[in-house]
XYZ file of C-alpha atoms in Angstrom:
124
model
C 0.560 0.118 -0.451
C 0.792 3.604 -0.254
C 2.902 6.338 1.563
C 0.499 9.501 1.999
C 1.167 12.450 4.069
C -1.720 14.354 4.916
C -1.285 18.863 5.847
C -4.651 19.982 7.115
C -4.841 23.189 10.021
C -7.763 20.624 11.739
C -6.870 18.223 13.842
C -10.598 16.607 13.197
C -9.989 16.233 10.479
C -6.235 15.101 9.849
C -7.232 12.410 12.607
C -10.946 11.406 9.710
C -8.931 10.383 6.863
C -5.464 9.062 8.267
C -7.576 7.037 9.517
C -9.990 6.277 6.680
C -6.309 5.586 4.904
C -4.798 3.110 7.601
C -8.453 1.010 6.362
C -7.672 -0.257 3.390
C -3.362 -0.069 4.281
C -1.708 3.076 3.293
C 1.105 3.944 6.623
C -0.261 8.239 6.646
C 2.156 10.648 8.186
C 0.361 13.551 9.444
C 1.260 17.979 9.117
C -0.984 20.793 10.828
C 0.625 23.212 7.887
C 2.437 23.699 4.887
C 5.800 24.257 6.230
C 5.261 21.284 8.698
C 4.814 19.131 5.621
C 7.246 20.063 2.850
C 10.099 19.546 6.204
C 8.486 16.294 5.971
C 8.174 16.048 2.641
C 11.949 16.846 2.779
C 14.015 14.942 5.433
C 15.749 12.361 4.724
C 14.472 8.721 3.579
C 11.176 10.306 3.270
C 9.257 8.583 0.442
C 5.659 9.622 0.039
C 4.127 8.287 -2.787
C 0.722 10.727 -2.760
C 0.744 14.288 -0.862
C -3.518 15.083 0.361
C -3.314 19.297 1.671
C -5.553 21.613 2.146
C -4.940 24.020 0.824
C -6.559 27.030 2.826
C -4.131 26.781 6.019
C -1.772 29.249 8.411
C 1.784 29.263 7.534
C 2.412 27.892 4.920
C -1.195 26.751 2.602
C -1.848 24.597 -0.396
C -1.146 25.753 -2.849
C 1.963 26.639 -1.928
C 2.725 23.436 -0.308
C 1.668 22.361 -4.115
C 4.020 24.410 -5.623
C 7.043 23.940 -3.678
C 6.548 19.637 -4.198
C 6.166 20.041 -6.874
C 10.101 21.375 -7.046
C 10.835 18.937 -4.013
C 9.419 15.818 -5.863
C 8.428 16.463 -9.121
C 6.659 12.710 -9.056
C 4.314 13.205 -6.814
C 1.033 13.153 -6.852
C -0.700 16.100 -5.038
C -4.445 15.828 -3.786
C -6.226 19.527 -2.527
C -8.972 19.782 -0.140
C -10.970 22.696 0.209
C -14.413 24.246 1.196
C -14.011 26.629 0.630
C -14.941 28.616 -3.670
C -12.143 30.660 -4.395
C -9.860 28.379 -3.474
C -10.205 26.006 -5.390
C -10.670 28.421 -8.038
C -7.497 29.193 -7.350
C -5.827 25.908 -7.846
C -7.921 26.208 -11.004
C -3.543 26.886 -12.619
C -2.400 23.671 -11.310
C -3.711 21.548 -13.389
C -0.162 20.314 -14.360
C 0.522 19.379 -10.596
C -2.440 18.535 -9.007
C -4.470 15.296 -9.092
C -7.867 16.421 -8.347
C -9.563 19.505 -5.819
C -11.595 17.536 -2.660
C -14.386 19.601 -2.096
C -15.511 19.886 1.631
C -17.339 18.203 3.716
C -16.564 14.897 1.777
C -16.938 11.427 2.598
C -14.702 8.629 3.524
C -16.038 6.687 0.572
C -15.227 9.572 -1.813
C -11.408 10.320 0.063
C -10.768 6.861 -0.475
C -12.185 7.000 -4.793
C -9.794 10.261 -5.191
C -6.709 7.956 -3.366
C -7.272 4.367 -4.704
C -7.990 7.099 -8.113
C -5.099 9.033 -8.012
C -2.438 5.644 -6.475
C -3.492 3.735 -9.714
C -2.779 6.321 -12.777
C 0.104 6.746 -11.362
C 1.156 3.239 -10.778
C 0.333 2.227 -14.257
């Protein structure tokens, strides 16, 4: 299964996502903002298969994180999440970097489907 890095400033959502993806057999690590996630991506031995990040976060938002992550790991698939229509519009110009944008609130089955589809595309 995949090693997934989650970045979201809402602890309950991080926990929900982590538990849901772990039930599918994935290894999940979580960061509370983009800056922490970028540090985790740059750490020695960091070999993530997917970055799942909220767009709107303090310190470094998900779009800044996606741009920085793409420089460090251009092959890393990125899924964004947002509950704000204006933030979704900001992500429109990032089609070359991101696989999809999940709209909050989403169900566990929506999350699992998006992750599965992204990982399936990457491995095929």
